Tab-separated table of C-alpha atoms and ligand atoms in Angstrom:
chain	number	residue	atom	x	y	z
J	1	UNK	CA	0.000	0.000	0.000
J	2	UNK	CA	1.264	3.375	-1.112
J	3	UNK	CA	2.211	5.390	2.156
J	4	UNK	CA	0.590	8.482	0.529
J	5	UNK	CA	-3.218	8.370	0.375
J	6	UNK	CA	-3.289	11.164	-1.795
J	7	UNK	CA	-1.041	11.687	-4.658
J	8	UNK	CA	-2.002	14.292	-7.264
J	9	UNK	CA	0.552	14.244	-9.969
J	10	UNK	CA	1.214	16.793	-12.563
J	11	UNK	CA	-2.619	18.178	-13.150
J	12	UNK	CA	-3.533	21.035	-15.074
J	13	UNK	CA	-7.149	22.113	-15.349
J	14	UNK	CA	-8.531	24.615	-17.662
J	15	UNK	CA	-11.367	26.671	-17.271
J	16	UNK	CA	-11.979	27.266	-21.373
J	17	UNK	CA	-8.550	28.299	-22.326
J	18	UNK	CA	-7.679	29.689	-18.724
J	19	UNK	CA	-4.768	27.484	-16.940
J	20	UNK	CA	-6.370	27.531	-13.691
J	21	UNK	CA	-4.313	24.420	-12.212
J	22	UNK	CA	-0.695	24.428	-13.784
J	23	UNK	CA	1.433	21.192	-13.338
J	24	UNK	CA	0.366	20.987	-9.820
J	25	UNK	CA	1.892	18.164	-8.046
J	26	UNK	CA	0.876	17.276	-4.028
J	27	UNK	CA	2.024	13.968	-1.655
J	28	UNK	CA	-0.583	13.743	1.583
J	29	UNK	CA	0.476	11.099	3.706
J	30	UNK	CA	-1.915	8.905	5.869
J	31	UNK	CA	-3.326	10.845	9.349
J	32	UNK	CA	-1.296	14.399	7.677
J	33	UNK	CA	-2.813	17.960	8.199
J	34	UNK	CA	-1.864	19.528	5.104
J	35	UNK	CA	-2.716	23.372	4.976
J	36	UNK	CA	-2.827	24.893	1.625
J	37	UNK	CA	-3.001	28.719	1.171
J	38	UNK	CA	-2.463	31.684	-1.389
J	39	UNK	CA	-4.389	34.883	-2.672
J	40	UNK	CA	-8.350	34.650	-3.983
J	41	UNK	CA	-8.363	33.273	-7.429
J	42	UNK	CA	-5.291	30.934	-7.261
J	43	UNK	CA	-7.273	27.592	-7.829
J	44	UNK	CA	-7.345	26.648	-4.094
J	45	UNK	CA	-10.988	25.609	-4.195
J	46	UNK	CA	-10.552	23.456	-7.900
J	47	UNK	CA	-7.796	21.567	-6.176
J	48	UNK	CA	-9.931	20.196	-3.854
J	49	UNK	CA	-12.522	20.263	-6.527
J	50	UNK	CA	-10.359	17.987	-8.611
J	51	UNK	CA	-9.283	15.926	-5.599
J	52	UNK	CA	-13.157	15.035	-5.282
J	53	UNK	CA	-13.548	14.386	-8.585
J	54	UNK	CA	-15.888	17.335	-9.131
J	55	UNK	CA	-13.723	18.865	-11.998
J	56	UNK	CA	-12.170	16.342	-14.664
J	57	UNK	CA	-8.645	17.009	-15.456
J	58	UNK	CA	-7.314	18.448	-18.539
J	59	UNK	CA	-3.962	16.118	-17.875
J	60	UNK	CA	-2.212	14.531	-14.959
J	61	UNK	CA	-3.664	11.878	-12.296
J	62	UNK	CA	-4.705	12.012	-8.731
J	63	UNK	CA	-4.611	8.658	-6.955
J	64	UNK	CA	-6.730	8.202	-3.774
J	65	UNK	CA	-6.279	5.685	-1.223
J	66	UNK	CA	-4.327	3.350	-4.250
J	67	UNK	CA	-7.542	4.472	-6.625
J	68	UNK	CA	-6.897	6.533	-9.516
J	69	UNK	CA	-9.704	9.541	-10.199
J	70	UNK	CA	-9.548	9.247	-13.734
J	71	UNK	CA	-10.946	5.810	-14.098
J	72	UNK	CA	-14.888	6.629	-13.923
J	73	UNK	CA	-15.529	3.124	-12.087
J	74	UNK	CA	-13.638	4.596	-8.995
J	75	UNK	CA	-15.370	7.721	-8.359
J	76	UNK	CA	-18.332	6.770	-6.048
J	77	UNK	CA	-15.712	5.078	-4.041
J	78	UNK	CA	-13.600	8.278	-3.910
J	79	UNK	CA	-16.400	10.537	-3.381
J	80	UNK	CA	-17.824	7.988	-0.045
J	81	UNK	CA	-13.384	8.376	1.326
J	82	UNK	CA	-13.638	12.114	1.449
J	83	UNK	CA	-15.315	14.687	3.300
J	84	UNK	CA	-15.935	17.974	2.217
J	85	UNK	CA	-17.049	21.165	4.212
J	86	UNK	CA	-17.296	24.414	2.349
J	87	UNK	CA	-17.500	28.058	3.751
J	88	UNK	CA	-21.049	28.424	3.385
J	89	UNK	CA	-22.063	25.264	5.896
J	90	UNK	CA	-24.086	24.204	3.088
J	91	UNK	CA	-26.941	22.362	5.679
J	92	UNK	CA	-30.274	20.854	4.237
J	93	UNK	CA	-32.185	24.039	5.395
J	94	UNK	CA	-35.508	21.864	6.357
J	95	UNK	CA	-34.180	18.952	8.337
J	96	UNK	CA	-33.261	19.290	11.843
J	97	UNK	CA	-29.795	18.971	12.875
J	98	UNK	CA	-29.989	15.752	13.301
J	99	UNK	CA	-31.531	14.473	10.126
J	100	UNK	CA	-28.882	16.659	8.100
J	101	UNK	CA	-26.311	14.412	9.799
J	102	UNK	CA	-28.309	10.933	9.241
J	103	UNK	CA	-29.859	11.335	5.844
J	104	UNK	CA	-26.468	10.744	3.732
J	105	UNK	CA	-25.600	7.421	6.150
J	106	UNK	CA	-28.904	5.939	5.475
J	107	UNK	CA	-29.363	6.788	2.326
J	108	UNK	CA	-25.351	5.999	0.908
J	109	UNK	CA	-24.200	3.928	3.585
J	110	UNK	CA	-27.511	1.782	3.771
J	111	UNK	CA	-26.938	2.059	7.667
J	112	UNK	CA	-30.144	1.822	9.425
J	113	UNK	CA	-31.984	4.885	10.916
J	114	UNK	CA	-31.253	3.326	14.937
J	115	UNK	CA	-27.430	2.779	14.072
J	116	UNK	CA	-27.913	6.645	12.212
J	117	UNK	CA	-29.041	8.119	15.013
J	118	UNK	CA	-27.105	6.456	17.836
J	119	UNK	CA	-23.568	7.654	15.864
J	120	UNK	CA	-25.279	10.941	14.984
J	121	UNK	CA	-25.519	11.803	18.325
J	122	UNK	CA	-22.025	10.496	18.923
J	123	UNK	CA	-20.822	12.910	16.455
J	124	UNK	CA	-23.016	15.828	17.835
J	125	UNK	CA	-21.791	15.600	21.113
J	126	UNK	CA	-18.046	15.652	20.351
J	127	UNK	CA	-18.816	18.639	18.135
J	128	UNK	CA	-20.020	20.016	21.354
J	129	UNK	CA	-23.887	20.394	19.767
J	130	UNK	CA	-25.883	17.537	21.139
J	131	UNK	CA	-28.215	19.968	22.598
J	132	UNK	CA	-29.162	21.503	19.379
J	133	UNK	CA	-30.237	17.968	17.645
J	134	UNK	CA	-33.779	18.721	16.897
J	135	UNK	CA	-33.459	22.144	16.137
J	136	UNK	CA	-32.822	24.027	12.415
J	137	UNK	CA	-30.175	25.089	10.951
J	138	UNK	CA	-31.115	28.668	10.513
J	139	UNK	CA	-31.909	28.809	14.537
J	140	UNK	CA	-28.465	28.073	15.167
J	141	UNK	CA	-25.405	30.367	14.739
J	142	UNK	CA	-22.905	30.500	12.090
J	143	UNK	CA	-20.409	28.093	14.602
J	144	UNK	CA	-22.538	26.147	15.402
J	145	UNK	CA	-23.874	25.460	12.313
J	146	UNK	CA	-20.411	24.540	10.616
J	147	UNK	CA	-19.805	22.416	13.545
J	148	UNK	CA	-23.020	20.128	12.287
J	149	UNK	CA	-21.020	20.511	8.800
J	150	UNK	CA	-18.497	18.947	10.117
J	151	UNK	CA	-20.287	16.053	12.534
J	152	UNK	CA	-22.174	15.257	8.772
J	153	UNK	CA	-18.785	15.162	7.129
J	154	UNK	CA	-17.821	12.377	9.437
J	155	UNK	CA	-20.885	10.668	9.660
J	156	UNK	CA	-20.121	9.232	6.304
J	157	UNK	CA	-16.689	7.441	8.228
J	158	UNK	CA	-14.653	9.417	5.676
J	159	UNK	CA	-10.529	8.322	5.700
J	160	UNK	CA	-9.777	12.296	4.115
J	161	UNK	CA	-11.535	15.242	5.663
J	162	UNK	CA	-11.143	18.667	3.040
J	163	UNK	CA	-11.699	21.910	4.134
J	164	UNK	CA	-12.522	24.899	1.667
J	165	UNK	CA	-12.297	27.759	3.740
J	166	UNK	CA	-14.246	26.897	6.728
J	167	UNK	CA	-13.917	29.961	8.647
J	168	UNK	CA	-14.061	32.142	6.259
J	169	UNK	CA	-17.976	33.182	6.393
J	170	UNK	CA	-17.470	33.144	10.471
J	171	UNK	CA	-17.388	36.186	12.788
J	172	UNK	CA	-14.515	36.493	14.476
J	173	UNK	CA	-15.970	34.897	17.848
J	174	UNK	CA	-17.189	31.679	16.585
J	175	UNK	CA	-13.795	31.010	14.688
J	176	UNK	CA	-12.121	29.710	17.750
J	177	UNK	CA	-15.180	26.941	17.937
J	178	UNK	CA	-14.609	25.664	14.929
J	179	UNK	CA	-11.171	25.943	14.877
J	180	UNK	CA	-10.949	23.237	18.060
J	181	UNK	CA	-13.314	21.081	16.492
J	182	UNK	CA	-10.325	20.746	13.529
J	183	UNK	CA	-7.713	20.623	16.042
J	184	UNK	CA	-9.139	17.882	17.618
J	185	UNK	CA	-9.531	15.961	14.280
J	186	UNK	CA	-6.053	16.672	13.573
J	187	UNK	CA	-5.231	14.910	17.086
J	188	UNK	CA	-7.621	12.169	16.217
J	189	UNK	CA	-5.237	10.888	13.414
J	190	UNK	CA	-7.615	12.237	10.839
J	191	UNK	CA	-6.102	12.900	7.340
J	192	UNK	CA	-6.834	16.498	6.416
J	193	UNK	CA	-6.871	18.730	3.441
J	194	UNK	CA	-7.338	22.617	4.979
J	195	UNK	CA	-7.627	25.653	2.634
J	196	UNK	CA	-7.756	28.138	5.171
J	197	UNK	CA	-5.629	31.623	6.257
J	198	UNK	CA	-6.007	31.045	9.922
J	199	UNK	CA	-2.187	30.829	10.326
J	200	UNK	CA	-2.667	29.817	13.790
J	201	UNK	CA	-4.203	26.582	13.338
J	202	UNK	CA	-1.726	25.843	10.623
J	203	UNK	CA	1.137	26.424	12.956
J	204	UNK	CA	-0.387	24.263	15.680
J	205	UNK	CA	-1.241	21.295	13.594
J	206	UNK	CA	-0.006	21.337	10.186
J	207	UNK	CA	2.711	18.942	8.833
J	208	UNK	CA	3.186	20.680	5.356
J	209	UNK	CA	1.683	24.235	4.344
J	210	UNK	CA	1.608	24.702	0.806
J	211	UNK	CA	1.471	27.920	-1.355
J	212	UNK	CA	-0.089	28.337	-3.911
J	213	UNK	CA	-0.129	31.227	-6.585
J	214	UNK	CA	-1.383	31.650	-10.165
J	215	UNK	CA	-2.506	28.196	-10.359
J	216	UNK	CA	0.895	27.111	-9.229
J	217	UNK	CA	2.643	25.605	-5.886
J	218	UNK	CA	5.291	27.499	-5.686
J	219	UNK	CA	6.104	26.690	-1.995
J	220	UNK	CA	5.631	23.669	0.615
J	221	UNK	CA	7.283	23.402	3.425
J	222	UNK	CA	6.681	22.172	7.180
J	223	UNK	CA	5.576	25.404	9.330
J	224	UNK	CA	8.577	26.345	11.352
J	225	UNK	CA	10.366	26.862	7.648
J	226	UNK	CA	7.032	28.132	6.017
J	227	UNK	CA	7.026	30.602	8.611
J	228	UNK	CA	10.799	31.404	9.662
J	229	UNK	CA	12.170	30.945	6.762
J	230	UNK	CA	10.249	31.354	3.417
J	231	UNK	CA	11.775	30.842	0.458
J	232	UNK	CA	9.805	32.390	-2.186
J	233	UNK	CA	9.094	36.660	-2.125
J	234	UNK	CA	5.644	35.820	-3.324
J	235	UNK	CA	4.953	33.753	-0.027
J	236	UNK	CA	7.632	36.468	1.912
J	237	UNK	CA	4.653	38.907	0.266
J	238	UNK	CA	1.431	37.049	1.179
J	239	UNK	CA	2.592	36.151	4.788
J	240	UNK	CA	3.503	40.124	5.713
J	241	UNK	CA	-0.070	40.648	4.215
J	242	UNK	CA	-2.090	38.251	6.943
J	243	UNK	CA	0.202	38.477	9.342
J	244	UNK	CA	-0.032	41.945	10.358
W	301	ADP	P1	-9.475	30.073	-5.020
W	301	ADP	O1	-10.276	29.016	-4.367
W	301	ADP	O2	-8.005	29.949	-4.774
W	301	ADP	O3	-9.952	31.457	-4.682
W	301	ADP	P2	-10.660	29.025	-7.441
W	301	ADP	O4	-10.154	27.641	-7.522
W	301	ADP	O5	-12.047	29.226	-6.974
W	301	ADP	O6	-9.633	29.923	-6.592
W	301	ADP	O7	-10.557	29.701	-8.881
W	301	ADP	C1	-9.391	29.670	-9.649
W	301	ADP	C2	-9.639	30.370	-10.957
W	301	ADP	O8	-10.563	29.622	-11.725
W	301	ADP	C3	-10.230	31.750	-10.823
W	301	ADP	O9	-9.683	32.552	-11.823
W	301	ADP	C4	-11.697	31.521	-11.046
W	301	ADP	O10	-12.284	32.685	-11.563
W	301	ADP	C5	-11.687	30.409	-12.059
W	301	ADP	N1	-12.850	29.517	-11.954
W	301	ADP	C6	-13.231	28.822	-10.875
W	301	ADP	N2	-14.319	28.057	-11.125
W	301	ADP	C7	-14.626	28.292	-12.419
W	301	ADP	C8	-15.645	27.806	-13.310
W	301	ADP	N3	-16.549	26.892	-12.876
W	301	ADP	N4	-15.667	28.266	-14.564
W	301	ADP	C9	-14.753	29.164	-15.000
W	301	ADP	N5	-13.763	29.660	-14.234
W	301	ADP	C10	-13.695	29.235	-12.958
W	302	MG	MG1	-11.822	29.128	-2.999
């Protein structure tokens, strides 16, 4: 078994004749935090995109858990390893919190609704939301309701968890909630894929931070070198520009 459980190898991705992913190359190693950052526009989001199988590639492979993405038979199996959790929570609007996190067991899993709801809760409570499980999403706050975005994510028993900016839509009091929540993944052994700008977190648990600019990595390195000692001006740029 390869010790990587993602490998994306030499992808570029056009968007018509834009180059939005250029020769983009990434190793993610089993129960690895792997923070990716870089300005608006850089192709942060398609990575991930691509990683899911959500965009096809223009050339290049990814290989998930020994599966490559560009053999059509694979994707469902992909798709049921990873977990995704976007900036805007993205919650089923009309279920209670805790049919948003049992529907996509049941329904993908074929786990019945007992064995749903008895890990649901599970989930809810170490997302520090049990209280809130009959309740709707728009009763809840912003934290609270990407915590539930994140108990659904791992309902589904994902072995990768992505992140696409999860803080991003937050205000600046519930960040620290959510935050944990990913911290304590990251402790759990959880393989992680974070697109995020909340240094903090990537200093505390990261094991590789990569940069990203123009559809390009042009930097990865562990954080103490990421941050002490960056090698390229563009990241020297974009780290005096969030770290101030
Ligand atoms: P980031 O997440 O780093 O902000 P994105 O991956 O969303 O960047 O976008 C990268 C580039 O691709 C941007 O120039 C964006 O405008 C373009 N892009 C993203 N999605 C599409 C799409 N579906 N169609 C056309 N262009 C897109
Ligand atoms: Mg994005």
């Amino acid at each position: 078994m390869d010790k990587n459980i993602v490998t994306v190898e030499k992808v570029n991705k056009y968007f018509s004749k834009i180059l939005v992913l250029n020769d983009v190359s990434l190793k993610i190693q089993r129960s690895n935090v792997v923070v990716i950052c870089g300005p608006s526009g850089c192709g942060k989001s398609t990575l991930l995109r691509c990683i899911n199988g959500l965009e096809s590639l223009n050339s290049g492979d990814i290989i998930i858990n020994d599966k490559s993405i560009l053999n059509k038979n694979n994707l469902r199996a992909i798709r049921l390893e990873l977990g995704m959790v976007f900036q805007q929570f993205n919650l089923f609007p009309h279920k209670t919190v805790l049919e948003n996190i049992i529907l996509s067991p049941i329904i993908n899993l074929g786990i019945n609704k007992d064995e749903a709801i008895a890990n649901g809760r599970k989930l809810l409570e170490r997302v520090g939301i049990l209280q809130k499980e009959n309740d709707f999403p728009s009763s809840l706050s912003g934290g609270q309701q990407q915590r539930v975005a994140i108990a659904r994510g791992l309902a589904m028993q994902p072995k990768i968890m992505m992140f696409d900016e999860p803080t991003s839509a937050l205000d600046p009091e519930m960040i620290k909630e959510v935050l944990d929540v990913m911290i304590e993944l990251a402790h759990d052994g959880m393989t992680m894929i974070v697109v995020t700008h909340e240094m903090g977190f990537a200093k505390e648990v990261a094991d590789k931070i990569v940069m990203m600019d123009e559809g390009s990595i042009i930097e990865e390195s562990e954080p103490k070198d990421f941050f002490g000692n960056p090698k390229n001006n563009r990241t020297k740029l974009f780290l005096s520009k969030i770290l101030n």
